[in-house]
XYZ file of C-alpha atoms in Angstrom:
285
model
C 18.094 -24.381 72.695
C 20.928 -25.344 70.368
C 18.913 -28.005 68.545
C 17.034 -25.723 66.079
C 20.265 -23.994 65.064
C 22.119 -27.286 64.673
C 19.311 -28.744 62.552
C 19.247 -25.612 60.408
C 22.946 -25.823 59.612
C 22.807 -29.574 58.979
C 19.789 -29.397 56.652
C 20.499 -26.163 54.793
C 24.295 -25.784 54.962
C 26.082 -29.123 55.331
C 23.837 -31.578 53.476
C 23.606 -29.365 50.360
C 27.425 -29.353 50.208
C 27.202 -32.808 48.626
C 25.816 -31.006 45.614
C 29.291 -29.732 44.694
C 30.000 -33.253 43.431
C 28.164 -32.447 40.220
C 30.928 -29.952 39.374
C 33.014 -33.048 38.598
C 30.233 -34.897 36.774
C 28.217 -34.604 33.619
C 25.154 -34.371 35.817
C 21.864 -35.641 34.472
C 18.887 -35.041 36.811
C 17.160 -38.288 35.839
C 20.330 -40.277 36.646
C 21.081 -38.514 39.937
C 24.351 -37.998 41.817
C 25.322 -41.645 41.966
C 24.909 -42.603 38.332
C 25.932 -39.465 36.411
C 29.205 -39.782 34.484
C 32.351 -38.437 36.149
C 34.328 -35.944 34.031
C 36.948 -34.716 36.535
C 37.990 -31.110 36.078
C 36.610 -30.706 32.561
C 34.105 -28.021 33.579
C 36.795 -25.993 35.354
C 39.078 -26.176 32.324
C 36.198 -25.050 30.128
C 35.411 -22.145 32.467
C 38.999 -20.897 32.597
C 39.221 -21.230 28.806
C 36.057 -19.239 28.130
C 36.639 -15.885 26.386
C 34.267 -14.322 28.926
C 36.259 -15.517 31.969
C 38.534 -12.498 32.283
C 35.640 -10.102 31.718
C 33.676 -11.821 34.493
C 36.725 -11.927 36.770
C 37.517 -8.245 36.186
C 33.945 -7.069 36.752
C 33.480 -9.184 39.881
C 36.796 -8.174 41.447
C 36.207 -4.490 40.670
C 32.815 -4.505 42.392
C 34.256 -6.499 45.298
C 37.069 -3.973 45.750
C 34.576 -1.112 45.571
C 32.667 -2.835 48.379
C 35.762 -3.158 50.560
C 37.067 0.336 49.892
C 33.892 2.433 49.859
C 31.243 0.416 51.710
C 33.009 -1.546 54.458
C 34.395 1.512 56.379
C 31.104 3.454 56.278
C 29.212 1.489 58.981
C 32.212 2.047 61.261
C 32.165 5.795 60.597
C 28.390 6.040 61.078
C 28.601 3.992 64.302
C 31.308 6.317 65.644
C 29.181 9.350 64.769
C 26.080 7.859 66.399
C 28.113 7.000 69.476
C 29.000 10.685 69.886
C 25.346 11.793 69.974
C 24.357 12.549 73.536
C 20.593 13.127 73.110
C 19.052 9.653 73.196
C 15.810 10.638 71.429
C 17.669 12.138 68.477
C 20.132 9.229 68.414
C 17.344 6.636 68.241
C 15.571 8.632 65.521
C 18.711 8.743 63.380
C 19.342 5.022 63.983
C 15.823 4.187 62.838
C 16.163 6.313 59.704
C 19.430 4.659 58.645
C 18.112 1.141 59.420
C 14.901 1.405 57.386
C 16.415 1.072 53.850
C 17.737 -2.393 54.742
C 14.161 -3.711 54.813
C 13.385 -2.570 51.271
C 13.775 -5.286 48.648
C 16.217 -4.737 45.821
C 13.256 -4.617 43.426
C 11.942 -1.552 45.265
C 15.377 0.082 45.494
C 16.150 -0.413 41.800
C 12.635 0.761 40.907
C 13.217 4.001 42.805
C 16.591 4.418 41.089
C 14.950 3.976 37.676
C 12.350 6.612 38.504
C 14.994 9.083 39.699
C 17.611 8.568 36.983
C 15.645 7.789 33.829
C 16.124 10.186 30.919
C 12.395 10.520 30.353
C 11.173 12.558 33.308
C 13.736 11.457 35.893
C 14.250 13.977 38.692
C 18.049 13.898 38.476
C 18.141 14.519 34.735
C 15.524 17.266 35.070
C 17.827 19.037 37.529
C 20.819 18.569 35.203
C 18.881 20.078 32.282
C 17.663 23.011 34.354
C 21.257 23.670 35.405
C 22.165 23.974 31.719
C 23.640 20.501 31.187
C 22.797 17.623 28.883
C 20.786 14.663 30.205
C 22.864 11.609 31.112
C 21.517 8.116 30.552
C 22.803 6.685 33.832
C 20.828 3.468 33.532
C 22.480 2.170 30.359
C 25.882 3.787 30.759
C 28.770 1.410 31.407
C 30.757 4.280 32.933
C 28.124 4.890 35.619
C 27.196 1.261 36.319
C 29.603 0.559 39.214
C 28.943 3.962 40.760
C 25.206 3.314 40.679
C 25.637 -0.151 42.191
C 27.778 1.131 45.049
C 25.493 4.094 45.735
C 22.549 1.702 46.082
C 24.491 -0.633 48.394
C 25.675 2.254 50.568
C 22.197 3.742 50.889
C 20.512 0.412 51.617
C 22.981 -1.412 53.881
C 25.197 1.117 55.673
C 22.771 1.720 58.519
C 22.178 -1.990 59.105
C 25.919 -2.596 59.196
C 26.302 -0.237 62.149
C 24.425 -2.563 64.544
C 27.389 -4.801 65.393
C 29.750 -1.858 65.816
C 27.294 -0.005 68.063
C 26.992 -3.147 70.179
C 30.787 -3.296 70.454
C 30.922 0.399 71.378
C 28.366 -0.156 74.138
C 30.909 -2.392 75.876
C 33.584 0.294 76.179
C 34.222 1.244 79.798
C 33.054 4.884 80.361
C 35.802 5.316 82.951
C 38.362 5.230 80.128
C 36.783 8.352 78.630
C 36.705 10.038 82.021
C 40.408 9.310 82.530
C 41.168 10.615 79.021
C 39.293 13.842 79.764
C 41.300 14.280 82.963
C 44.446 14.002 80.846
C 43.146 16.693 78.498
C 42.178 14.488 75.562
C 39.559 15.948 73.238
C 36.853 14.053 71.332
C 39.145 13.191 68.412
C 41.883 11.754 70.655
C 39.340 9.786 72.668
C 38.048 8.184 69.463
C 41.558 7.435 68.221
C 43.035 6.098 71.456
C 39.997 4.506 73.154
C 37.040 3.903 70.827
C 38.838 2.509 67.782
C 41.155 0.195 69.764
C 38.106 -1.088 71.652
C 36.345 -2.203 68.460
C 39.473 -3.174 66.524
C 38.952 -6.907 67.041
C 35.344 -6.605 65.841
C 36.494 -4.762 62.726
C 39.138 -7.413 61.992
C 36.711 -10.323 62.419
C 34.058 -8.726 60.205
C 36.684 -7.898 57.604
C 37.863 -11.514 57.520
C 34.291 -12.773 57.230
C 33.631 -10.250 54.462
C 36.569 -11.644 52.509
C 34.833 -15.018 52.548
C 32.142 -13.448 50.372
C 34.594 -11.372 48.361
C 33.281 -12.580 44.983
C 29.617 -12.454 46.053
C 28.544 -9.176 44.509
C 24.790 -9.520 44.960
C 22.852 -11.344 42.265
C 19.444 -9.717 42.626
C 20.651 -6.124 42.527
C 22.932 -6.625 39.543
C 20.502 -8.691 37.462
C 17.944 -5.899 37.892
C 20.442 -3.243 36.797
C 21.873 -5.199 33.857
C 20.963 -4.455 30.265
C 22.510 -4.938 26.840
C 24.386 -1.622 27.007
C 26.166 -2.110 30.357
C 26.627 -5.900 30.292
C 30.305 -5.557 29.390
C 31.036 -3.985 32.785
C 28.102 -5.429 34.743
C 28.155 -9.175 34.066
C 29.615 -10.972 37.097
C 29.997 -14.572 38.262
C 26.595 -14.557 40.022
C 24.652 -13.469 36.947
C 26.715 -15.784 34.741
C 25.855 -18.776 36.966
C 22.171 -17.869 36.679
C 22.434 -17.518 32.914
C 24.166 -20.848 32.234
C 22.796 -22.794 35.196
C 19.116 -21.877 35.206
C 18.411 -20.507 31.738
C 20.568 -23.042 29.875
C 20.293 -25.934 32.392
C 24.087 -26.486 32.495
C 24.009 -27.584 36.122
C 27.476 -29.117 36.357
C 29.196 -26.219 34.642
C 27.454 -23.571 36.750
C 28.261 -25.545 39.917
C 31.934 -25.525 38.904
C 31.793 -21.732 38.591
C 30.180 -21.444 42.026
C 32.750 -23.801 43.541
C 35.552 -21.667 42.103
C 34.050 -18.621 43.849
C 33.829 -20.487 47.147
C 37.403 -21.716 46.844
C 38.684 -18.166 46.315
C 36.705 -17.022 49.374
C 38.172 -19.862 51.469
C 41.734 -18.954 50.461
C 41.137 -15.289 51.290
C 39.654 -16.112 54.708
C 42.500 -18.459 55.645
C 45.120 -15.940 54.464
C 43.521 -12.974 56.231
C 43.082 -14.979 59.430
C 46.747 -16.040 59.403
C 47.889 -12.457 58.793
C 45.677 -11.106 61.589
C 47.154 -13.607 64.039
C 50.666 -12.522 63.083
C 49.682 -8.982 64.048
C 48.363 -10.108 67.426
C 44.635 -10.239 66.666
C 42.419 -13.156 67.651
C 41.062 -13.923 64.163
C 37.996 -16.103 63.666
C 39.541 -19.364 64.931
């Protein structure tokens, strides 16, 4: 039973890791890994010296922080709310409704956003005009870019993120709630003193794992939302790697950028895991 999973990780996770070697080479596809010239850290020095580096770093970190602050807690809140619903039919209906957006591709989601928010006939701008306001060009505005990105992520992924937390909540002993009721605890106190402590370890583990992808802001969504007017606030490491790696065929340089992202994620995971252990949590290892 373990064999398919082991083979998957070997073939698609561990073997491709040898590809990071080209970050230290002047990689030429026709010469391969073994015969391309070694250049050491030249690509990293170039990346950190690029005028665009701080713009990319700022944009990526801002979106990552938005994800942690606004998106990460929402599946927990929704799971707690769903857990309080006593009518199973209604609970399952709500669960299904919040899960469905996860299965839409980003192309569909961004297409719907364009239809709703475009200046020319968009529903949102029509409502703004009818309310006496001026139409807002959300789709090319740098000020609205991060808000739009986060709204799309929240709508699409919040429901799917509740699955793990609902599974953790299902393991809470009902007798604890009965004892709390006998002591006069209301719903709010039961959530605070029983439910949240019961899923605290799950929250910590998922938070640590999320930090490992801290700089992964979602290539497909952002590349679809990018345009010349919002690129100053929307260009991130993922889209930059695509631009220089695929469009310009700078394989070694783009690999160096990707390796930098992975290194930052590794440092964050190790740091968060060490801190969680100091506070008595299990961590991820």
